[in-house]
GROMACS .gro file of C-alpha atoms in nm:
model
  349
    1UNK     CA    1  -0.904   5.201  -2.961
    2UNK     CA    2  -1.097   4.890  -2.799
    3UNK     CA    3  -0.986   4.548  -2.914
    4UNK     CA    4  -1.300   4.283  -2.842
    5UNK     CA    5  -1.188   3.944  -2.731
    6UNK     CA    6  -1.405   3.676  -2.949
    7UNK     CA    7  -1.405   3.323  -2.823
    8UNK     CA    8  -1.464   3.046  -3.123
    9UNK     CA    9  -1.696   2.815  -3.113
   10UNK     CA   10  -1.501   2.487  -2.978
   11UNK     CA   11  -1.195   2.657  -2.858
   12UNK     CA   12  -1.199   2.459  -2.527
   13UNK     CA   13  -1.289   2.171  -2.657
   14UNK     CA   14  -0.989   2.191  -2.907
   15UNK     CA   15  -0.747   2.334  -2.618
   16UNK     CA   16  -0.863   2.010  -2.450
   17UNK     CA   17  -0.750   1.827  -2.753
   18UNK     CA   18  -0.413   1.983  -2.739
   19UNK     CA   19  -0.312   1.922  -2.434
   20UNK     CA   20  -0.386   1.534  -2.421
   21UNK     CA   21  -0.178   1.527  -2.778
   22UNK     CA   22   0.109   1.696  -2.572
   23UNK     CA   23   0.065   1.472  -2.308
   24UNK     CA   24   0.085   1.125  -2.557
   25UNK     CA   25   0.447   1.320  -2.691
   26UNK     CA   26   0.611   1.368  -2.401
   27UNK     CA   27   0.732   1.046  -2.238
   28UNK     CA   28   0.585   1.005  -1.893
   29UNK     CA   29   0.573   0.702  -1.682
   30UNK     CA   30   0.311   0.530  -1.399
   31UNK     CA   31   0.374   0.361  -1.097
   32UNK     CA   32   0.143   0.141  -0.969
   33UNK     CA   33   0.085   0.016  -0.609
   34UNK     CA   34  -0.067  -0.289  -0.474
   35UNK     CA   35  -0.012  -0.459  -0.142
   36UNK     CA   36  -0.219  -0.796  -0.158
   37UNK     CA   37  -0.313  -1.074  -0.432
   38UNK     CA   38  -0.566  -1.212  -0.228
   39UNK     CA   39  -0.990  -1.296  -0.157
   40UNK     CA   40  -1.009  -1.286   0.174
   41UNK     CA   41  -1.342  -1.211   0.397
   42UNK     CA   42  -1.271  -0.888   0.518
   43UNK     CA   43  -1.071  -0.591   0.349
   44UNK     CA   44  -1.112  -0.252   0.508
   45UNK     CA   45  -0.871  -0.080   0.322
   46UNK     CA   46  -0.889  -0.199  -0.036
   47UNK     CA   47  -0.528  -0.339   0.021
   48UNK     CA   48  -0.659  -0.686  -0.198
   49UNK     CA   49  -0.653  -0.756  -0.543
   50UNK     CA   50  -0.844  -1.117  -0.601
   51UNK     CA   51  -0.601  -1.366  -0.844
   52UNK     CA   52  -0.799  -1.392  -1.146
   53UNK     CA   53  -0.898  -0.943  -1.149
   54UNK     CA   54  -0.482  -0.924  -1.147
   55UNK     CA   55  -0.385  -1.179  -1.412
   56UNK     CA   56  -0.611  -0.943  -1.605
   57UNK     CA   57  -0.431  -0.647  -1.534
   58UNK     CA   58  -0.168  -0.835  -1.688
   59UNK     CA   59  -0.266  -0.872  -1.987
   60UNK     CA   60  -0.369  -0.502  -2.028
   61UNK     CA   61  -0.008  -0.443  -1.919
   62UNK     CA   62   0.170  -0.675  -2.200
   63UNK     CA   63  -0.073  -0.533  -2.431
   64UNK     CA   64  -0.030  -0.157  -2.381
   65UNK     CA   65   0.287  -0.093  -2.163
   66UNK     CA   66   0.662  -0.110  -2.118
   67UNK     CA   67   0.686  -0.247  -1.759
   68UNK     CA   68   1.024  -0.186  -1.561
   69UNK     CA   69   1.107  -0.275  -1.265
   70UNK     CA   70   1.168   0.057  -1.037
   71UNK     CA   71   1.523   0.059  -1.000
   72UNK     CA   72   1.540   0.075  -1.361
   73UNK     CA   73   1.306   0.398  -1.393
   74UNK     CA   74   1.542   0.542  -1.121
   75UNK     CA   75   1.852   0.466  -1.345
   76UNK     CA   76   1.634   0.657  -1.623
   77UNK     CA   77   1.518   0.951  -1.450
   78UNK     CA   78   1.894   1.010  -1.399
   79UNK     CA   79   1.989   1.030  -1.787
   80UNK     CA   80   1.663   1.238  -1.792
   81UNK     CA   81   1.485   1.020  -2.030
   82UNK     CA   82   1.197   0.794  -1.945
   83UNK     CA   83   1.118   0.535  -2.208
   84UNK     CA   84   0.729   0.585  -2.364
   85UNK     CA   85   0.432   0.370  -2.177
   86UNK     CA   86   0.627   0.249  -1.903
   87UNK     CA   87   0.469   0.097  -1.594
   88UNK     CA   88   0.615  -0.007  -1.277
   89UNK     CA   89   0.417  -0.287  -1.042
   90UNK     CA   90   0.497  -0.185  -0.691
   91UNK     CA   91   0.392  -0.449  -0.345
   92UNK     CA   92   0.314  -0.272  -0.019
   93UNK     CA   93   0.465  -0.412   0.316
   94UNK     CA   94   0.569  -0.779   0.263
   95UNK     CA   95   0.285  -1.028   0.252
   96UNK     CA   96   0.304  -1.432   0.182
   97UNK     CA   97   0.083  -1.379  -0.118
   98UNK     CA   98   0.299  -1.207  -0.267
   99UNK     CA   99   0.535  -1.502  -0.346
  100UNK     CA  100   0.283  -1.768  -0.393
  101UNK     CA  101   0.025  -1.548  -0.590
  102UNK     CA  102   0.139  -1.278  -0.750
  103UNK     CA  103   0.482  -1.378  -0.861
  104UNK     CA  104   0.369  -1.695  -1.033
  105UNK     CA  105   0.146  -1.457  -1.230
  106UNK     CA  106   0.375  -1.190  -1.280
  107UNK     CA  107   0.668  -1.483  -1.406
  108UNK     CA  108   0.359  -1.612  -1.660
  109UNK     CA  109   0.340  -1.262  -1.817
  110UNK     CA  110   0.698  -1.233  -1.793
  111UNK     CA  111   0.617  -0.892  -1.640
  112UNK     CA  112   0.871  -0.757  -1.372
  113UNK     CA  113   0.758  -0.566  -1.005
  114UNK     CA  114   0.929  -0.407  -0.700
  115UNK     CA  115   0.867  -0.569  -0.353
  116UNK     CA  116   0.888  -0.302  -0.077
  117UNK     CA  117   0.920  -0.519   0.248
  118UNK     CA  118   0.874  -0.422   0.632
  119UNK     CA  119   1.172  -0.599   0.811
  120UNK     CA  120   1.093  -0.576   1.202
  121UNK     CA  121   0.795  -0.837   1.109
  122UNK     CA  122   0.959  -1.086   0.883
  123UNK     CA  123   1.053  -1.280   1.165
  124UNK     CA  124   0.826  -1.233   1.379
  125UNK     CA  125   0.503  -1.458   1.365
  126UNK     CA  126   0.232  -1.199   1.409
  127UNK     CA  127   0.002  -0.989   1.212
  128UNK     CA  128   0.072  -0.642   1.068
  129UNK     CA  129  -0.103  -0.428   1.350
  130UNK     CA  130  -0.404  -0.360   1.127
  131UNK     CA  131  -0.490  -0.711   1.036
  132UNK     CA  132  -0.434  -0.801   1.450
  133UNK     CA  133  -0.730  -0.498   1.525
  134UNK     CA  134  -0.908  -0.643   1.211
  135UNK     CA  135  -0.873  -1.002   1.377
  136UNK     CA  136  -1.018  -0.894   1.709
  137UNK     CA  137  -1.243  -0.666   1.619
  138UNK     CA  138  -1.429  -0.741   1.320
  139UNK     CA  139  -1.441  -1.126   1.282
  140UNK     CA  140  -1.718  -1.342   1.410
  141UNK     CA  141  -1.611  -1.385   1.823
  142UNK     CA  142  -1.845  -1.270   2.107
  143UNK     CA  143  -1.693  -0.997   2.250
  144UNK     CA  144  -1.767  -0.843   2.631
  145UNK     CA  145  -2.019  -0.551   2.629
  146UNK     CA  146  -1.734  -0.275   2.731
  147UNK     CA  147  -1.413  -0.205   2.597
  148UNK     CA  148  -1.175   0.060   2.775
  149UNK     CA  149  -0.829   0.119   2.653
  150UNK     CA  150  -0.556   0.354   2.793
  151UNK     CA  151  -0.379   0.505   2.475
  152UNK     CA  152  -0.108   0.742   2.593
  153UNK     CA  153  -0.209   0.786   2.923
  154UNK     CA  154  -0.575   0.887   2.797
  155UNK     CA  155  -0.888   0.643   2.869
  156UNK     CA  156  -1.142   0.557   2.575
  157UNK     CA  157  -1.416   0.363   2.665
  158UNK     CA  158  -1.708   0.198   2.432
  159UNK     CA  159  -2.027  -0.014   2.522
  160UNK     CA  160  -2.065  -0.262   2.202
  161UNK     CA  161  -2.447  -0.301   2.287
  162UNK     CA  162  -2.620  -0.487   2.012
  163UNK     CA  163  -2.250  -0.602   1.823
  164UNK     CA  164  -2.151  -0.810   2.102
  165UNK     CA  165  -2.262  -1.113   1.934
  166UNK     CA  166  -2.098  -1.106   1.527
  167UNK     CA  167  -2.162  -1.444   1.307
  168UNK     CA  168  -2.033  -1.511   0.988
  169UNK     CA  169  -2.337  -1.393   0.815
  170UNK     CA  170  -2.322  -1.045   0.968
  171UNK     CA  171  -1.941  -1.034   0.849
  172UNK     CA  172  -2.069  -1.134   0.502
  173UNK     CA  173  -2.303  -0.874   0.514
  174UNK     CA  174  -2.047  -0.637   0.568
  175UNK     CA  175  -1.749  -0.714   0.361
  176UNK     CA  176  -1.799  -0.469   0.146
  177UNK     CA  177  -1.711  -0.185   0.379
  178UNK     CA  178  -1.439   0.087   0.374
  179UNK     CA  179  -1.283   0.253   0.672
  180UNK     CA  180  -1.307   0.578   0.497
  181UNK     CA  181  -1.682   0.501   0.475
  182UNK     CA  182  -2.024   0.578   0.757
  183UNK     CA  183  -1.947   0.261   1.001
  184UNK     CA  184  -2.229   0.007   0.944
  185UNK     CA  185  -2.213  -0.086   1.356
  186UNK     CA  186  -2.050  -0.017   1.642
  187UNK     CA  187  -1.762  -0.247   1.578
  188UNK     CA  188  -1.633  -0.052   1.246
  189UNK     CA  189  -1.647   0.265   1.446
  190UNK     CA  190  -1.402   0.108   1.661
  191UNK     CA  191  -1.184  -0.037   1.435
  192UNK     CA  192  -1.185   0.273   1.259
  193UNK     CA  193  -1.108   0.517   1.558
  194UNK     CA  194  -0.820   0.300   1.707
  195UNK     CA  195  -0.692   0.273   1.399
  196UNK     CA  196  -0.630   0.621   1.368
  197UNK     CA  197  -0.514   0.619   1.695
  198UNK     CA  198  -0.264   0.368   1.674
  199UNK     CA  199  -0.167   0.487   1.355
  200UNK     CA  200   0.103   0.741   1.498
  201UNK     CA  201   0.243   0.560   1.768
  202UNK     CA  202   0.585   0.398   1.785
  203UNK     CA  203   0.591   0.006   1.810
  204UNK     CA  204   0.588  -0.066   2.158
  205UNK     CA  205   0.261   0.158   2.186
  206UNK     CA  206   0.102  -0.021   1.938
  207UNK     CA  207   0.180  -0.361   2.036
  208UNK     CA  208   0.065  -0.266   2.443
  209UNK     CA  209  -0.250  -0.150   2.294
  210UNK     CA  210  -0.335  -0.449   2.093
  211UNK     CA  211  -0.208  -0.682   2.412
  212UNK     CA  212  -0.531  -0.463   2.597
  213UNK     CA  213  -0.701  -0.554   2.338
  214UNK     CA  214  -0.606  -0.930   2.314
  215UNK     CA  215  -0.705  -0.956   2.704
  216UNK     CA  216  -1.037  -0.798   2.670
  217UNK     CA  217  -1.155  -1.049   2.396
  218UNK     CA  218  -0.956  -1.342   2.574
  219UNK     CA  219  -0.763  -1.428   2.264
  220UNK     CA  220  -0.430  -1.521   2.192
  221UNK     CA  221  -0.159  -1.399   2.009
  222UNK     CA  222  -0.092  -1.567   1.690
  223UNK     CA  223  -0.107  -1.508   1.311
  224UNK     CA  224  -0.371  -1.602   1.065
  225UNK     CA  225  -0.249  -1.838   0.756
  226UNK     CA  226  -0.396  -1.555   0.533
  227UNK     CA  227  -0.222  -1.306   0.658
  228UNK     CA  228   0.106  -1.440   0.698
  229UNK     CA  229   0.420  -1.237   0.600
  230UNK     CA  230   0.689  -1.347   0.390
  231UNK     CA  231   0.975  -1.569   0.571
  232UNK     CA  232   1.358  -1.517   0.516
  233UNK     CA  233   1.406  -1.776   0.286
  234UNK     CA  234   1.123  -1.716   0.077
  235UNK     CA  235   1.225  -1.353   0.058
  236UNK     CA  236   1.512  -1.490  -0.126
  237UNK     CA  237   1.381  -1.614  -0.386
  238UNK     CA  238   1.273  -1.270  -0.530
  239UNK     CA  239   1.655  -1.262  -0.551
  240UNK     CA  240   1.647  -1.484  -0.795
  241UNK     CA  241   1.705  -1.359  -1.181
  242UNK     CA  242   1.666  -1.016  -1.273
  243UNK     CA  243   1.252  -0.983  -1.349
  244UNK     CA  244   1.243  -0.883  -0.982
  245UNK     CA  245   1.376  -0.594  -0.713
  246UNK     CA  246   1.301  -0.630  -0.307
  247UNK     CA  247   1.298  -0.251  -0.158
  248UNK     CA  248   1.292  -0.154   0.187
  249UNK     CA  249   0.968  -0.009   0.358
  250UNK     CA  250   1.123   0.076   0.695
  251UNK     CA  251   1.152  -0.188   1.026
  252UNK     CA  252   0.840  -0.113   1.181
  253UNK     CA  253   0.598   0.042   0.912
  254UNK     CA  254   0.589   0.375   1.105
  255UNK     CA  255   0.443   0.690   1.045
  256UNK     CA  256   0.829   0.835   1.025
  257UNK     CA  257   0.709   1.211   1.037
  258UNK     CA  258   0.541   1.127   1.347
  259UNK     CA  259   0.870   1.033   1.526
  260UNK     CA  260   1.208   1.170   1.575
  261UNK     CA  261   1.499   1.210   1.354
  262UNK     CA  262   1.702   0.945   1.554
  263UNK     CA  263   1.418   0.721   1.535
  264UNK     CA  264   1.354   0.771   1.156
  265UNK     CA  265   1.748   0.745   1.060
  266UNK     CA  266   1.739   0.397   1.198
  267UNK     CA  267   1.441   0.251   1.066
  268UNK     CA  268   1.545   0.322   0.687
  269UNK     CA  269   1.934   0.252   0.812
  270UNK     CA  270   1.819  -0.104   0.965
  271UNK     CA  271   1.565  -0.180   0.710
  272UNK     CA  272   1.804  -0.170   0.421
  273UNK     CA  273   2.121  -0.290   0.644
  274UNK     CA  274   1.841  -0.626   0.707
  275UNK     CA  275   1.776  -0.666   0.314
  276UNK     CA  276   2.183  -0.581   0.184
  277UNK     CA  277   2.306  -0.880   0.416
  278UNK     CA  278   1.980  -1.130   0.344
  279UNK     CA  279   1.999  -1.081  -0.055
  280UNK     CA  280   2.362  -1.030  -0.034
  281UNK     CA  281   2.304  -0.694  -0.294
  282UNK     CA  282   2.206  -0.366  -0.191
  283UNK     CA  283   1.883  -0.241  -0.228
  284UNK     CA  284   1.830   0.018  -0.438
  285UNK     CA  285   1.455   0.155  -0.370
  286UNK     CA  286   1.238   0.319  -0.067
  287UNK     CA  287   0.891   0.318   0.025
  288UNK     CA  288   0.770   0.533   0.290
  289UNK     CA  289   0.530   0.380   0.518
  290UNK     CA  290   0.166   0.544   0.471
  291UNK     CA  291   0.314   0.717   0.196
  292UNK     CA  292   0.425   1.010   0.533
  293UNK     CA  293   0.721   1.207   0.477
  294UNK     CA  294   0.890   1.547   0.501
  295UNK     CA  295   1.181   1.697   0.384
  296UNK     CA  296   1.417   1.591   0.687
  297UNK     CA  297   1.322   1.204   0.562
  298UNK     CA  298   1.367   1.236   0.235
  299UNK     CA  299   1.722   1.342   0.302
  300UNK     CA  300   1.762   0.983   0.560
  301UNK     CA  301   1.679   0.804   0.223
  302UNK     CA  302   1.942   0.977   0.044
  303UNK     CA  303   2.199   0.947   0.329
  304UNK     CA  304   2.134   0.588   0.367
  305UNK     CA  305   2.233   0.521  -0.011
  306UNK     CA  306   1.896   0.442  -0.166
  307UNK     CA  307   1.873   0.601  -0.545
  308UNK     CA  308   1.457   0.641  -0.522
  309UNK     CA  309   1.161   0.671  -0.302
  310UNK     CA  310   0.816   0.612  -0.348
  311UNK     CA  311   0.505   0.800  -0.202
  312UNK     CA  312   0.143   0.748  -0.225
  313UNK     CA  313   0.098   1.088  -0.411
  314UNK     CA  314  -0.153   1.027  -0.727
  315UNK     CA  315   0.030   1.135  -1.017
  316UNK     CA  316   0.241   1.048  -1.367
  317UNK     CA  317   0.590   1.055  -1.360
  318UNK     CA  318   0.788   1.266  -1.606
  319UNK     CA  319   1.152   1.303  -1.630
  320UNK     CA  320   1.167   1.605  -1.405
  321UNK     CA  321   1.009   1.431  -1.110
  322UNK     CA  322   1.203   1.412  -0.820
  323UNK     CA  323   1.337   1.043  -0.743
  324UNK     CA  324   1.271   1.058  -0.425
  325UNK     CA  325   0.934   1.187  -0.434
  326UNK     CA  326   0.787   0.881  -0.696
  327UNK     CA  327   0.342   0.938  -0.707
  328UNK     CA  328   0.227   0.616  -0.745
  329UNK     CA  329  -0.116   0.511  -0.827
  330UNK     CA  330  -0.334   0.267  -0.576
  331UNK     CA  331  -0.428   0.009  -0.766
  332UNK     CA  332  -0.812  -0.132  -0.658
  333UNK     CA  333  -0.977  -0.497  -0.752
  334UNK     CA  334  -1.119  -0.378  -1.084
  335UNK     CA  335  -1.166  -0.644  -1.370
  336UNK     CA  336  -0.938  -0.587  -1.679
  337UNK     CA  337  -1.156  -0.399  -1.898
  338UNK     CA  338  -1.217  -0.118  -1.586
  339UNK     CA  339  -0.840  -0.139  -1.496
  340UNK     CA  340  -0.787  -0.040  -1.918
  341UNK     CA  341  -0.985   0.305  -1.841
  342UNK     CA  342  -0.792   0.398  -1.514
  343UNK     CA  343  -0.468   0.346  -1.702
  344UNK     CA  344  -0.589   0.552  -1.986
  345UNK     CA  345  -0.724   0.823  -1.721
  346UNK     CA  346  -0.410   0.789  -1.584
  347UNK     CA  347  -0.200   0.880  -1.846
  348UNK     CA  348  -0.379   1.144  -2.018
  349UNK     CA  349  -0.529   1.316  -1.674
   0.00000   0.00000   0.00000
């Protein structure tokens, strides 16, 4: 006896139709990351939000979503219950802006966010490493015709040619670039190859190759007010009230796969040792730098007495997703009505 399999008209479309029904039952929750609420000239990475784009994301948020701050998802991931169309603001790294832009905004909407903060560079008045290669590479200086650096023992050599000379309007014309996009001159390529470069090293290798770097353009060391990082005190003041959390994002903002265990055991050790004694509370959350991780640092986090970590893994969070292993969704400088549709793709992808 044969039995003929007959597929109904529309019986994808209404399998489709299931599936995002499931989906709205079953409690789920998004994490959302941002580093920077900030218009600045150039932005290689996406890392800003401008001001007015984010106060419309929070509106969308008070509108459509329970926002928690992410201790408090961690607390219920434990009971296994996640409360329906909750949303979790995360900040990236540590920057000044995020004091005296976002959290103005964030107190008007009465909406509360998690601050993951790199602690080697709160007292120290330089740039994160990226913003330093940004600085001397891709702003408006004249630069010498040949640039050779010795990374690891290894020479790399360039000849700018016509990108010597950069003005403002060529760095206008450009602002708009990505690193992950085709380099528009021979500057981006270079920015974009040391970056990767740099990206594994340890401190010390980073900071002797942006020192090269600093003598070849005849510049100094030094900090731009728009890229400033957040002070001591003024980390304090996150402290204040319950609408926000500060969590720790490692000393150094290393790759921590890329070094060893010893190495990675004291950067989340330090890191959180640096915020217990500052705020006078122990922090509860982890980010890990780059989103990088593997198994043997996810168990450091644990060790060290955090109760959550967060990657950069695209993805909702239900309440059988690992704490320690929190997707998070990057966050880009769309207007309200386009950040509406991501959540909505979001939560029903």
């Amino acid at each position: 006896m044969m039995i003929y399999m007959v597929k109904l008209p529309g019986t994808t479309r209404i399998k489709k139709g299931l599936q995002i029904l499931k989906k709205r039952l079953v409690s789920s929750s998004l994490v959302l990351m941002y580093h920077r609420i900030t218009d600045i000239k150039t932005d290689p990475w996406s890392l800003c939000v401008t001001p007015q784009h984010f106060s419309e994301h929070l509106e969308v948020l008070q509108k459509c979503a329970r926002t928690l701050r992410l201790d408090q998802l961690a607390h219920y991931l434990r009971r296994g219950k996640i409360p329906r169309r909750s949303v979790i603001i995360t900040f990236d790294d540590g920057y000044a802006d995020n004091l005296h832009t976002a959290k103005p905004l964030l107190e008007r909407y009465d909406t509360p966010a998690t601050f993951f903060l790199t602690t080697g560079c709160i007292e120290r008045h330089r740039e994160f490493w990226w913003d330093e290669l940004d600085r001397l590479i891709l702003q408006p200086v004249r630069l010498p015709e040949t640039l050779e650096l010795s990374i690891r023992g290894k020479i790399y050599e360039w000849h700018l040619s016509k990108d010597v000379q950069y003005n403002e309007d060529i760095v206008h014309q450009n602002n708009s670039w990505r690193a992950w996009e085709k380099a528009p001159s021979i500057r981006h390529e270079i920015y974009y190859v040391l970056w990767n470069l740099l990206k594994p090293l340890d401190e010390n290798e980073q900071q002797d190759v942006l020192n090269q770097l600093i003598t070849w353009v005849g510049a100094e060391p030094s900090a731009r007010s728009t890229h400033r990082l957040l002070l001591p005190e003024e980390i304090k003041l996150f402290g204040k009230g319950n609408l926000f959390e500060v969590g720790a994002h490692s000393v150094t903002h290393a790759s921590l796969p890329a070094q060893p265990i010893a190495f990675q055991q004291h950067e989340i050790l330090q890191s959180k040792a640096y915020l217990d004694d500052l705020l006078k509370n122990p922090v509860a959350s982890f980010s890990y730098p780059y989103g990088d991780y593997t198994a043997e640092t996810i168990a450091l986090v644990k060790e060290a007495g955090f109760s959550c970590a967060c990657s950069t893994k695209a993805g909702v969070i239900s309440s059988k997703t690992d704490s320690f292993q929190l997707p998070r969704f990057e966050v880009l400088d769309w207007n309200g009505e386009e950040f509406e549709k991501q959540l909505l793709k979001w939560r029903y992808q």
